Coordinates of C-alpha atoms in Angstrom, one line a residue:
Chain A
M1 CA 26.1 -2.0 6.5
T2 CA 25.5 -2.9 2.9
K3 CA 25.2 -0.7 -0.2
E4 CA 21.4 -1.2 -0.1
M5 CA 21.0 -0.7 3.6
S6 CA 22.9 2.4 4.4
T7 CA 22.7 4.3 7.7
V8 CA 22.3 7.5 5.7
F9 CA 19.5 9.9 6.6
R10 CA 18.4 13.0 4.7
L11 CA 17.1 16.5 5.6
T12 CA 15.5 18.4 2.8
A13 CA 14.4 22.0 2.8
I14 CA 11.8 23.0 0.2
L15 CA 12.5 26.6 -0.5
N16 CA 10.0 29.2 -1.7
E17 CA 12.3 30.0 -4.6
T18 CA 14.7 28.2 -6.9
V19 CA 18.1 27.5 -5.4
S20 CA 20.8 30.0 -6.4
I21 CA 23.8 27.7 -7.0
S22 CA 26.5 30.4 -6.5
A23 CA 25.1 31.5 -3.1
L24 CA 24.8 27.9 -2.0
M25 CA 28.4 27.1 -3.0
K26 CA 29.6 30.1 -1.0
A27 CA 27.4 29.1 2.0
V28 CA 28.8 25.5 1.8
S29 CA 32.4 26.7 1.8
R30 CA 31.6 28.7 5.0
V31 CA 29.8 25.9 6.7
E32 CA 32.8 23.6 6.1
K33 CA 34.9 26.0 8.2
R34 CA 32.1 26.2 10.9
F35 CA 31.8 22.4 11.3
P36 CA 35.4 21.1 10.7
Y37 CA 34.6 17.9 12.7
F38 CA 32.2 16.8 10.0
L39 CA 35.1 16.7 7.5
V40 CA 36.1 13.1 8.3
R41 CA 36.2 9.8 6.6
L42 CA 35.9 6.3 8.1
K43 CA 39.0 4.2 8.4
E44 CA 39.5 0.6 9.5
G45 CA 41.8 0.2 12.5
F46 CA 42.9 -3.2 13.8
F47 CA 40.6 -3.2 16.7
W48 CA 38.0 -0.5 15.9
Y49 CA 36.9 1.8 13.1
Y50 CA 38.0 5.4 13.5
L51 CA 37.2 8.7 11.9
E52 CA 40.1 10.5 10.2
Y53 CA 40.2 14.2 9.5
Y54 CA 39.8 14.7 5.8
P55 CA 39.7 18.3 4.7
S56 CA 38.0 17.8 1.4
P57 CA 35.2 20.1 0.1
I58 CA 31.7 18.8 0.9
P59 CA 30.3 17.5 -2.4
I60 CA 27.3 19.4 -3.9
E61 CA 25.5 17.1 -6.3
P62 CA 22.4 17.3 -8.5
D63 CA 19.6 15.4 -6.7
D64 CA 18.7 13.0 -9.4
K65 CA 19.6 9.6 -7.9
Q66 CA 18.3 7.3 -5.1
P67 CA 18.0 9.1 -1.7
C68 CA 20.1 8.0 1.3
R69 CA 22.7 6.3 -0.9
F70 CA 25.7 4.5 0.7
F71 CA 28.8 6.7 1.1
P72 CA 31.8 5.3 -0.9
N73 CA 34.9 4.3 1.1
D74 CA 37.6 6.9 1.7
G75 CA 35.3 9.9 1.2
L76 CA 33.4 12.3 3.4
L77 CA 30.3 11.0 5.1
I78 CA 28.2 14.0 4.2
R79 CA 26.8 15.3 0.9
I80 CA 24.6 18.2 -0.2
L81 CA 22.0 17.6 -3.0
V82 CA 20.2 20.3 -5.0
K83 CA 17.3 20.3 -7.4
D84 CA 15.0 23.1 -8.4
K85 CA 13.7 24.5 -5.0
N86 CA 15.1 21.7 -2.9
I87 CA 18.3 21.7 -0.8
S88 CA 19.1 18.4 0.9
V89 CA 21.8 17.3 3.2
E90 CA 22.7 13.6 3.7
F91 CA 24.6 12.4 6.7
A92 CA 26.0 8.9 7.7
H93 CA 24.6 8.3 11.1
I94 CA 28.1 7.5 12.4
L95 CA 28.8 11.3 12.1
T96 CA 25.9 12.7 14.0
D97 CA 22.2 12.2 14.8
G98 CA 19.1 14.1 13.6
G99 CA 19.6 16.8 16.2
G100 CA 23.3 17.5 15.2
A101 CA 22.5 17.3 11.5
F102 CA 19.6 19.7 11.8
Y103 CA 21.8 22.2 13.6
F104 CA 24.3 21.9 10.7
F105 CA 21.5 22.3 8.1
K106 CA 20.0 25.3 9.9
T107 CA 23.4 27.0 9.9
L108 CA 23.8 26.2 6.2
L109 CA 20.5 27.7 5.4
S110 CA 21.3 30.9 7.4
F111 CA 24.6 31.2 5.5
Y112 CA 22.8 30.7 2.3
K113 CA 20.3 33.4 3.1
E114 CA 23.1 35.7 4.1
E115 CA 24.9 35.0 0.8
L116 CA 21.7 35.7 -1.1
E117 CA 21.0 39.0 0.5
N118 CA 24.3 39.9 2.2
T119 CA 22.5 40.2 5.6
D120 CA 23.9 38.9 8.9
T121 CA 21.4 36.4 10.2
V122 CA 24.1 34.2 11.5
N123 CA 24.6 36.2 14.6
H124 CA 21.1 35.2 15.7
M125 CA 22.2 31.6 15.9
P126 CA 23.3 30.4 19.3
L127 CA 26.7 29.2 17.8
T128 CA 28.2 31.4 15.2
E129 CA 30.9 30.5 12.6
Y130 CA 33.4 32.2 14.8
T131 CA 32.8 30.3 17.9
I132 CA 33.4 26.5 17.8
S133 CA 33.1 25.3 21.3
E134 CA 35.1 22.3 22.4
E135 CA 31.9 20.8 23.7
E136 CA 30.8 20.2 20.1
Y137 CA 33.5 17.6 19.7
E138 CA 32.8 15.8 22.9
D139 CA 31.3 12.3 23.2
S140 CA 28.5 13.2 25.6
Y141 CA 27.6 9.6 26.2
K142 CA 30.9 9.2 28.0
R143 CA 30.4 12.4 30.1
Y144 CA 27.0 11.2 31.4
F145 CA 27.8 7.5 31.6
Q146 CA 28.0 6.0 35.1
Q147 CA 30.1 2.9 35.2
D148 CA 28.3 0.9 37.9
I149 CA 24.8 1.0 36.3
P150 CA 23.4 -2.4 35.4
P151 CA 22.7 -2.8 31.7
M152 CA 19.3 -3.0 30.1
V153 CA 17.9 -6.6 29.7
S154 CA 17.3 -7.6 26.1
Q155 CA 13.7 -8.0 25.1
S156 CA 11.9 -10.7 23.2
A157 CA 11.4 -10.5 19.5
A158 CA 8.6 -8.2 18.2
F159 CA 6.1 -8.5 15.4
H160 CA 7.5 -7.6 12.0
L161 CA 5.7 -6.7 8.8
P162 CA 5.2 -9.7 6.6
F163 CA 5.5 -7.9 3.2
S164 CA 7.8 -9.2 0.5
L165 CA 10.8 -7.1 -0.4
N166 CA 11.1 -4.9 -3.5
N167 CA 13.5 -5.6 -6.3
R168 CA 16.8 -3.7 -6.1
P169 CA 17.1 -0.8 -5.6
R170 CA 14.6 -1.6 -2.9
F171 CA 14.4 1.7 -1.1
H172 CA 11.7 4.2 -2.0
S173 CA 10.2 7.0 0.1
S174 CA 6.8 8.7 0.1
Q175 CA 5.9 12.0 1.9
Y176 CA 2.6 13.2 3.3
M177 CA 1.8 16.6 4.7
I178 CA -0.6 17.3 7.5
S179 CA -1.5 20.5 9.3
L180 CA 0.5 20.9 12.5
K181 CA -2.3 22.9 14.1
Q182 CA -4.8 20.1 13.4
I183 CA -2.7 17.3 14.7
K184 CA -1.7 19.4 17.7
A185 CA -5.4 20.1 18.4
A186 CA -6.1 16.3 18.2
A187 CA -3.2 15.5 20.5
D188 CA -4.1 18.2 22.9
H189 CA -7.7 16.9 23.0
K190 CA -6.3 13.6 24.3
N191 CA -3.7 15.3 26.6
V192 CA -0.7 13.8 24.8
S193 CA 2.2 15.1 22.6
I194 CA 2.3 14.9 18.8
T195 CA 5.0 12.2 19.0
D196 CA 2.7 10.1 21.3
Y197 CA -0.2 10.6 18.8
V198 CA 1.8 9.6 15.8
V199 CA 3.5 6.6 17.5
A200 CA 0.0 5.4 18.7
T201 CA -1.4 5.7 15.2
Y202 CA 1.6 3.8 13.8
M203 CA 1.1 1.0 16.4
C204 CA -2.6 0.9 15.7
S205 CA -1.8 0.4 12.0
L206 CA 0.6 -2.4 12.8
Q207 CA -2.1 -4.0 15.0
A208 CA -4.6 -3.8 12.1
I209 CA -2.1 -5.5 9.8
Y210 CA -1.4 -8.2 12.5
E211 CA -5.2 -8.8 13.1
N212 CA -5.9 -8.9 9.3
R213 CA -3.2 -11.6 9.0
K214 CA -4.5 -13.5 11.9
S215 CA -8.0 -13.5 10.5
K216 CA -6.7 -15.1 7.4
G217 CA -5.3 -17.9 9.5
K218 CA -1.6 -17.0 9.1
K219 CA 0.5 -17.7 12.1
T220 CA 2.7 -15.0 13.6
R221 CA 5.2 -16.1 16.3
N222 CA 5.9 -12.7 17.8
K223 CA 2.9 -11.0 19.2
K224 CA 4.3 -7.8 20.7
I225 CA 4.3 -4.5 18.9
R226 CA 7.2 -2.3 19.9
I227 CA 8.2 1.0 18.3
Q228 CA 11.6 2.5 18.6
V229 CA 11.3 6.2 19.3
P230 CA 14.6 8.1 19.3
V231 CA 15.0 10.7 22.0
N232 CA 17.3 13.7 21.6
L233 CA 19.4 13.5 24.8
R234 CA 20.4 17.1 24.5
N235 CA 16.9 17.9 25.9
I236 CA 17.6 15.9 29.0
F237 CA 21.3 16.2 29.6
P238 CA 22.8 19.7 29.0
S239 CA 25.1 19.2 26.0
N240 CA 26.2 21.1 22.9
S241 CA 27.8 18.0 21.3
M242 CA 27.4 17.7 17.6
R243 CA 28.2 14.0 17.7
N244 CA 25.5 11.3 18.2
F245 CA 23.7 12.0 21.5
S246 CA 20.4 10.3 21.3
L247 CA 18.9 7.1 22.6
F248 CA 15.5 5.5 22.1
V249 CA 12.5 4.4 24.1
M250 CA 10.4 1.5 23.1
P251 CA 6.7 1.7 23.9
E252 CA 5.0 -1.7 23.5
I253 CA 1.6 -3.4 23.4
D254 CA 1.2 -7.1 23.8
L255 CA -1.3 -8.5 21.3
R256 CA -1.8 -11.7 23.3
L257 CA -3.9 -9.6 25.7
G258 CA -6.4 -8.9 23.0
H259 CA -7.4 -6.0 20.8
Y260 CA -6.3 -2.5 21.9
T261 CA -8.5 0.6 21.0
F262 CA -6.7 3.7 19.8
D263 CA -7.3 5.4 23.1
E264 CA -5.8 2.5 25.0
I265 CA -2.7 2.5 22.8
L266 CA -2.4 6.2 23.2
K267 CA -2.5 5.8 27.0
V268 CA 0.2 3.1 26.9
V269 CA 2.5 5.1 24.6
H270 CA 2.1 8.3 26.5
H271 CA 2.9 6.8 29.9
Q272 CA 5.7 4.5 28.6
I273 CA 7.5 7.3 26.9
R274 CA 7.3 9.4 30.0
L275 CA 8.5 6.5 32.2
E276 CA 11.4 5.6 29.9
T277 CA 12.7 9.1 29.5
D278 CA 13.2 9.1 33.2
Q279 CA 16.8 10.3 33.7
K280 CA 17.8 7.2 35.7
L281 CA 16.5 4.7 33.2
I282 CA 18.1 6.5 30.3
N283 CA 21.4 6.2 32.3
K284 CA 20.9 2.4 32.2
N285 CA 20.4 2.5 28.5
I286 CA 23.5 4.5 27.9
S287 CA 25.5 2.0 30.0
R288 CA 24.3 -0.7 27.6
N289 CA 25.6 1.2 24.6
V290 CA 28.9 2.4 26.0
G291 CA 29.6 -0.3 28.5
S292 CA 30.8 -2.9 26.1
E293 CA 33.2 -0.4 24.5
K294 CA 34.9 -0.1 27.9
K295 CA 35.6 -3.8 28.5
I296 CA 39.1 -4.8 27.9
Y297 CA 38.3 -8.1 26.3
V298 CA 35.9 -6.4 23.9
K299 CA 38.6 -3.9 23.1
S300 CA 41.2 -6.6 22.3
I301 CA 39.2 -8.5 19.7
P302 CA 40.5 -7.8 16.2
L303 CA 38.1 -5.8 14.1
F304 CA 37.2 -8.4 11.5
L305 CA 36.0 -10.7 14.3
K306 CA 34.3 -7.9 16.2
S307 CA 32.4 -6.9 13.0
L308 CA 31.0 -10.5 12.8
I309 CA 29.8 -10.4 16.4
L310 CA 28.4 -6.9 16.0
R311 CA 26.5 -7.9 12.9
L312 CA 24.8 -10.7 14.8
N313 CA 24.1 -8.4 17.8
Y314 CA 22.6 -5.8 15.4
Y315 CA 19.9 -8.3 14.4
T316 CA 19.4 -10.1 17.7
K317 CA 19.8 -7.4 20.3
G318 CA 18.8 -4.6 18.0
T319 CA 16.3 -4.8 15.2
N320 CA 14.6 -8.0 16.3
Q321 CA 13.3 -6.3 19.4
Y322 CA 11.1 -3.7 17.7
S323 CA 8.5 -3.6 14.9
G324 CA 9.2 -0.1 13.5
V325 CA 11.0 3.2 14.0
V326 CA 9.3 6.6 14.3
T327 CA 11.7 9.5 14.5
N328 CA 10.2 12.9 15.2
L329 CA 12.7 15.8 14.8
G330 CA 10.1 18.1 16.2
K331 CA 9.1 21.6 15.1
A332 CA 12.0 23.2 13.3
K333 CA 12.9 26.6 14.7
L334 CA 14.9 29.0 12.6
P335 CA 15.7 32.7 12.8
E336 CA 12.9 34.8 11.3
E337 CA 15.0 35.9 8.3
T338 CA 15.9 32.4 7.3
S339 CA 12.3 31.2 7.9
S340 CA 11.1 33.3 5.1
L341 CA 13.2 31.2 2.7
I342 CA 11.5 27.9 3.6
N343 CA 8.3 26.4 2.5
Y344 CA 8.6 23.1 4.5
F345 CA 11.1 20.5 5.6
I346 CA 11.3 16.7 4.9
F347 CA 13.2 14.3 7.1
T348 CA 14.0 11.0 5.4
P349 CA 15.1 8.4 7.9
P350 CA 17.8 5.8 7.0
P351 CA 16.5 3.0 4.7
P352 CA 15.0 0.3 7.0
N353 CA 16.6 -3.1 7.1
K354 CA 15.1 -6.4 5.8
I355 CA 13.5 -7.1 9.2
L356 CA 11.9 -3.6 9.8
K357 CA 11.0 -3.0 6.1
V358 CA 9.4 0.4 6.8
S359 CA 10.5 3.5 8.8
C360 CA 9.0 6.8 9.4
G361 CA 10.5 10.3 9.9
I362 CA 8.6 13.4 11.0
I363 CA 9.5 17.1 11.0
G364 CA 7.4 20.2 11.3
F365 CA 7.8 23.8 10.2
G366 CA 5.2 26.5 10.5
D367 CA 1.9 24.8 10.1
K368 CA 3.3 22.0 7.9
L369 CA 4.1 18.7 9.4
V370 CA 5.7 16.3 6.9
L371 CA 5.7 12.5 7.4
S372 CA 8.2 10.6 5.4
F373 CA 8.0 6.8 5.0
G374 CA 11.0 4.9 3.9
N375 CA 9.9 1.5 2.5
I376 CA 11.8 -1.5 0.9
T377 CA 8.8 -3.7 0.3
K378 CA 6.2 -4.0 -2.5
S379 CA 3.4 -3.1 -0.2
M380 CA 2.1 0.3 0.9
L381 CA -0.4 -1.2 3.3
L382 CA 1.2 0.2 6.4
E383 CA 1.2 3.8 4.9
D384 CA -2.4 3.4 3.7
T385 CA -3.6 2.1 7.0
F386 CA -1.7 4.8 8.9
L387 CA -3.1 7.6 6.7
N388 CA -6.7 6.3 6.8
L389 CA -6.5 6.2 10.6
L390 CA -5.3 9.8 10.7
K391 CA -8.1 10.8 8.3
S392 CA -10.7 8.9 10.3
N393 CA -9.5 10.9 13.3
G394 CA -10.3 14.1 11.4
I395 CA -6.8 15.0 10.2
P396 CA -6.7 15.5 6.4
V397 CA -3.6 14.3 4.6
N398 CA -1.9 15.6 1.5
Q399 CA 0.5 13.5 -0.5
L400 CA 3.6 15.3 -1.6
N401 CA 4.9 14.5 -5.0
N402 CA 7.9 16.3 -6.4
S403 CA 7.3 19.3 -4.2
T404 CA 3.6 19.5 -5.1
E405 CA 0.7 18.7 -2.8
E406 CA -2.1 16.3 -3.7
N407 CA -5.2 15.9 -1.6
L408 CA -5.7 12.3 -0.6
Chain B
M1 CA 19.4 35.4 -13.5
I2 CA 19.2 32.3 -15.7
T3 CA 18.2 28.8 -14.7
C4 CA 19.9 25.5 -15.5
E5 CA 17.7 23.5 -17.8
N6 CA 18.9 20.2 -16.3
C7 CA 18.8 20.6 -12.5
G8 CA 16.7 23.7 -12.3
V9 CA 19.0 25.9 -10.1
K10 CA 19.6 29.6 -10.6
L11 CA 22.8 30.5 -12.4
E12 CA 24.7 33.8 -12.4
K13 CA 24.8 35.7 -15.7
H14 CA 28.5 35.1 -16.2
M15 CA 28.2 31.3 -15.9
N16 CA 28.5 29.4 -19.2
Y17 CA 28.0 26.0 -17.6
C18 CA 26.0 24.9 -14.5
P19 CA 28.6 24.3 -11.8
L20 CA 26.3 21.6 -10.3
C21 CA 25.7 19.3 -13.3
G22 CA 27.9 20.7 -16.1
H23 CA 25.0 21.4 -18.4
P24 CA 25.6 24.4 -20.7
A25 CA 23.7 27.5 -19.5
S26 CA 20.8 28.8 -21.6
T27 CA 20.3 32.5 -22.2
I28 CA 16.5 32.2 -21.8
E29 CA 15.2 34.0 -18.7
S30 CA 14.1 31.9 -15.8
D31 CA 10.5 32.9 -15.7
N32 CA 9.6 31.1 -18.9
E33 CA 8.3 28.0 -17.2
E34 CA 6.9 26.3 -20.3
H35 CA 10.3 26.6 -22.0
F36 CA 12.0 24.9 -19.1
S37 CA 9.6 22.1 -18.7
D38 CA 9.8 21.4 -22.4
N39 CA 13.6 21.5 -22.4
K40 CA 13.8 19.3 -19.3
A41 CA 11.7 16.6 -21.1
K42 CA 13.9 16.9 -24.2
T43 CA 17.1 16.5 -22.1
K44 CA 15.6 13.5 -20.3
K45 CA 14.6 11.9 -23.6
K46 CA 18.0 12.6 -25.1
R47 CA 19.6 10.9 -22.1
L48 CA 17.8 7.7 -22.7
S49 CA 19.4 5.9 -25.6
D50 CA 17.4 3.9 -28.1
Y51 CA 18.2 0.7 -26.3
L52 CA 16.9 1.9 -22.9
M53 CA 13.6 2.9 -24.4
L54 CA 12.9 -0.6 -25.6
S55 CA 10.6 -2.9 -23.5
N56 CA 12.1 -5.9 -21.8
L57 CA 10.6 -8.2 -24.4
Q58 CA 12.1 -6.1 -27.2
K59 CA 15.5 -6.1 -25.5
R60 CA 15.4 -9.9 -25.2
K61 CA 14.4 -10.3 -28.8
L62 CA 17.2 -8.1 -29.9
L63 CA 19.7 -10.0 -27.8
W64 CA 18.3 -13.3 -29.2
E65 CA 18.7 -12.0 -32.8
I66 CA 22.3 -10.9 -32.2
S67 CA 23.1 -14.3 -30.6
T68 CA 21.5 -16.1 -33.5
I69 CA 23.5 -14.2 -36.1
I70 CA 26.8 -14.8 -34.2
L71 CA 26.1 -18.5 -33.6
M72 CA 24.9 -19.2 -37.1
S73 CA 27.9 -17.4 -38.6
A74 CA 30.2 -19.5 -36.5
L75 CA 28.3 -22.7 -37.5
I76 CA 28.6 -21.9 -41.2
V77 CA 32.2 -20.8 -41.0
T78 CA 33.3 -24.0 -39.1
I79 CA 31.5 -26.2 -41.6
I80 CA 33.0 -24.4 -44.6
I81 CA 36.5 -24.6 -43.1
D82 CA 36.1 -28.3 -42.4
L83 CA 34.8 -29.0 -45.9
L84 CA 37.6 -27.0 -47.5
F85 CA 40.4 -28.8 -45.6
N86 CA 38.9 -32.3 -45.4
S87 CA 36.3 -32.4 -48.2
Q88 CA 33.8 -33.9 -45.7
I89 CA 32.3 -33.2 -42.3
T90 CA 34.8 -34.3 -39.7
W91 CA 35.5 -32.2 -36.6
S92 CA 32.9 -29.6 -37.4
K93 CA 30.2 -31.9 -36.2
Y94 CA 31.3 -31.3 -32.6
S95 CA 31.3 -27.5 -33.0
T96 CA 27.9 -27.7 -34.8
T97 CA 26.4 -29.8 -32.1
V98 CA 27.6 -27.5 -29.3
I99 CA 26.4 -24.4 -31.2
L100 CA 23.0 -25.9 -31.8
V101 CA 22.6 -26.8 -28.1
L102 CA 23.7 -23.2 -27.2
F103 CA 21.2 -21.8 -29.6
A104 CA 18.4 -24.0 -28.1
N105 CA 19.3 -22.7 -24.6
I106 CA 19.4 -19.1 -25.7
T107 CA 16.0 -19.5 -27.5
L108 CA 14.6 -21.0 -24.3
I109 CA 15.8 -18.0 -22.2
W110 CA 14.3 -15.6 -24.8
Y111 CA 11.0 -17.5 -25.0
K112 CA 10.3 -18.4 -21.3
P113 CA 12.7 -16.3 -19.2
R114 CA 10.8 -16.7 -15.9
N115 CA 9.5 -20.3 -16.1
L116 CA 12.0 -22.3 -14.0
Y117 CA 10.6 -25.7 -15.1
V118 CA 10.6 -25.0 -18.8
L119 CA 14.1 -23.5 -18.6
S120 CA 15.7 -26.2 -16.6
G121 CA 13.8 -29.0 -18.4
G122 CA 14.8 -27.6 -21.8
S123 CA 18.4 -27.1 -20.6
L124 CA 18.6 -30.7 -19.2
L125 CA 17.1 -32.2 -22.4
S126 CA 19.5 -30.3 -24.7
T127 CA 22.5 -31.2 -22.5
V128 CA 21.4 -34.9 -22.5
I129 CA 21.3 -34.8 -26.3
L130 CA 24.7 -33.1 -26.4
L131 CA 26.3 -35.8 -24.2
F132 CA 24.7 -38.5 -26.2
L133 CA 25.8 -37.1 -29.5
L134 CA 29.4 -36.5 -28.3
D135 CA 29.6 -40.1 -27.2
Y136 CA 27.9 -41.3 -30.4
Y137 CA 30.4 -39.5 -32.6
Q138 CA 33.2 -41.5 -31.0
G139 CA 31.7 -44.7 -32.6
S140 CA 30.2 -46.5 -29.6
L141 CA 28.0 -45.4 -26.7
S142 CA 30.6 -46.0 -23.9
W143 CA 30.0 -43.5 -21.2
S144 CA 27.0 -41.2 -21.9
L145 CA 24.2 -43.7 -21.1
N146 CA 25.8 -45.3 -18.1
L147 CA 27.6 -42.4 -16.5
G148 CA 27.3 -38.9 -18.1
I149 CA 23.5 -38.7 -18.5
P150 CA 22.6 -40.2 -15.0
L151 CA 25.0 -37.9 -13.3
L152 CA 23.7 -34.9 -15.3
V153 CA 20.1 -35.8 -14.4
A154 CA 21.1 -36.2 -10.7
V155 CA 22.8 -32.7 -10.7
Y156 CA 19.8 -31.1 -12.4
V157 CA 17.1 -32.7 -10.2
L158 CA 18.9 -32.0 -7.0
G159 CA 19.7 -28.4 -8.1
I160 CA 16.1 -27.7 -9.1
A161 CA 14.8 -29.3 -5.9
L162 CA 17.2 -27.2 -3.8
F163 CA 16.2 -24.0 -5.7
V164 CA 12.5 -24.7 -5.2
I165 CA 12.9 -25.5 -1.5
I166 CA 15.1 -22.5 -0.7
R167 CA 12.7 -20.2 -2.6
K168 CA 9.7 -21.5 -0.6
L169 CA 11.4 -21.0 2.8
N170 CA 9.8 -18.2 4.7
D171 CA 12.6 -17.8 7.2
K172 CA 15.9 -18.1 5.4
G173 CA 19.1 -18.6 7.5
L174 CA 21.1 -21.6 8.6
N175 CA 18.4 -23.9 7.2
M176 CA 19.6 -22.9 3.7
I177 CA 23.1 -24.1 4.5
A178 CA 21.7 -27.4 5.9
Y179 CA 19.7 -28.0 2.7
I180 CA 22.8 -27.3 0.5
L181 CA 24.9 -29.7 2.6
L182 CA 22.2 -32.4 2.4
A183 CA 22.0 -32.0 -1.4
A184 CA 25.8 -32.2 -1.7
A185 CA 25.8 -35.4 0.4
I186 CA 23.0 -37.0 -1.7
L187 CA 24.9 -36.0 -4.9
S188 CA 28.1 -37.7 -3.7
V189 CA 26.2 -40.9 -2.9
L190 CA 24.6 -40.9 -6.4
T191 CA 28.0 -40.1 -8.0
E192 CA 29.6 -43.1 -6.3
L193 CA 26.6 -45.3 -7.2
F194 CA 26.8 -44.5 -10.9
I195 CA 30.6 -44.8 -11.0
S196 CA 30.5 -48.2 -9.4
L197 CA 27.6 -49.4 -11.6
N198 CA 29.6 -48.3 -14.6
R199 CA 32.9 -49.9 -13.6
T200 CA 31.8 -53.2 -12.0
G201 CA 28.2 -53.6 -12.9
E202 CA 27.3 -53.7 -9.2
W203 CA 26.5 -51.0 -6.8
S204 CA 28.8 -50.4 -3.8
L205 CA 29.2 -47.4 -1.6
H206 CA 32.3 -46.5 0.4
W207 CA 33.6 -42.9 0.5
S208 CA 30.2 -41.3 -0.1
L209 CA 28.8 -42.9 3.1
I210 CA 31.6 -41.2 5.1
V211 CA 30.6 -37.9 3.4
L212 CA 26.9 -38.6 4.3
A213 CA 27.8 -39.6 7.9
S214 CA 29.7 -36.3 8.4
V215 CA 27.3 -34.0 6.7
L216 CA 24.1 -35.4 8.2
P217 CA 24.8 -34.5 11.8
A218 CA 26.0 -31.1 10.7
S219 CA 22.8 -30.5 8.8
L220 CA 20.7 -31.7 11.7
L221 CA 22.5 -29.4 14.0
L222 CA 21.9 -26.4 11.7
F223 CA 18.2 -27.3 11.4
F224 CA 18.0 -27.6 15.2
I225 CA 19.7 -24.2 15.7
H226 CA 17.4 -22.6 13.1
Y227 CA 14.0 -24.1 14.0
R228 CA 14.3 -25.0 17.6
L229 CA 16.4 -22.3 19.2
K230 CA 14.9 -18.8 19.0
K231 CA 17.1 -16.1 17.5
G232 CA 19.1 -14.0 19.9
T233 CA 19.7 -14.6 23.5
E234 CA 19.0 -18.3 23.3
L235 CA 21.8 -18.7 20.8
K236 CA 24.1 -17.0 23.2
R237 CA 23.0 -19.3 25.9
F238 CA 23.5 -22.3 23.7
F239 CA 27.1 -21.5 23.0
H240 CA 27.8 -20.2 26.5
I241 CA 31.0 -21.7 28.0

């Protein structure tokens, strides 16, 4: 990873009141004890990278710099950022996924609430600061991995946005709020989930950009639109692991077959997501990820060589296969006492790489669903097309700007 | 409860400084919104130094003015020292020429910072004049016209062509390396050509042909990998043992 293209993602809680720094500091020192396995730093071994326990306080910083910044070497892979009414936590993806990070954040907010009012909301959490189960440390991929499963076949390259990149620092993010009830009603009307609905809208926007480009006579070699949709495996395989335990499904449409209507895309997305989240197919996917780690010849390649190979693999087997990423963390559920603190949440996905260019993160709370677009290009065409599609489907959108809402 | 004027968090009454950003705590109560927005703007303004508040054009002009003062002072000082010790202009003509060429290049960067052709054209012309004058000062034009200037023009033309080609590439990758290798091979051919013309009056090529013969297949292979083989699995298949 480079300094520009980090794997850092961010969760932000916009509170109803200004953050009290002393309560937050106390809450952070408690949360450090509750999640000791996040106090690690990345070290280079001869054959692999490894995480080394590093009992340093989690840094609390003013939130006045670029979001999702790279973590410097030899430091923790987590930071907390504060500004006015906003508390954010940034994680390197190597540490955990969105599910694990949100659990950490939820606990931090509960501790914060407790410190503010000296009430005991923490006991309402399924895991308290006094019980750290060993399962939280486990690599659940290994538990559910079956060795004799054939690996997934790599897919052809997908369509990618043709926009030119921003000057450095490239990454900027924009947030939009929609009513959870309204989008739920729209999704229910079509008998699909909110994730299906958003992914279909995203694909529809990409199709519009492709068709617009085609009408101008510009050639595009890759004609498949594929979206990577991460799936929290904790919902499929019982696990309390706080390490990464998610995989992705990739619904696709083939533009060589002609124009797809929104309803057609919705149907494809809905069924493909159901099909690919089938437990057996997910097993095949896990075997692809973990399988190579188990091979002795892969193990014995020195790290500097392995890094070169993995870098190539990242672009060829990884990013090249899909046109975009849509991560839905779902509707945030908090204990009632903690809920009263929060206005809404924002999930900022890791900065997209030069191939993907734009990424999208979604999180809901109460009636507020926040869409966060990370973008490294000069164009906002995808965001505009996406929001116009939502609006044309009867879902009003508000742009969020420094914690205020603006009608679009 | 008081609020930090810089990062906007609530502070305890006993806190003299904000533990988050280190800003001194104000004694004003937190509900005075106007006071805080005003103070925030002031702090932000204070943080920006005068230099940061200048536009890009103003910054460039300032840098040009500073460079001009430094270069002209150096020019005057060297001429005066030369005159004092030798009572005439001797060695200082070299430093004066170099300073004037530097000044011309800095002026070009100030005047047309984004125009590649004006910048490189101006830089080439000034360096050609520099080589010519340095040769001329030695009494006879022995190397500049036959060797120095042709080599310089070759380097500039190839460099600009390479820059333009790479900038226009939609899909950058191994093809960039192929173009760079080709440019290096052409430059070696031209170098040997100019050297042989200068030494014997005839053109003859030996070592540069070996360079060309080794670089050409490598470039073609890189072009082939880049344009003919699709990225990903095909590459793997291509190199499969």
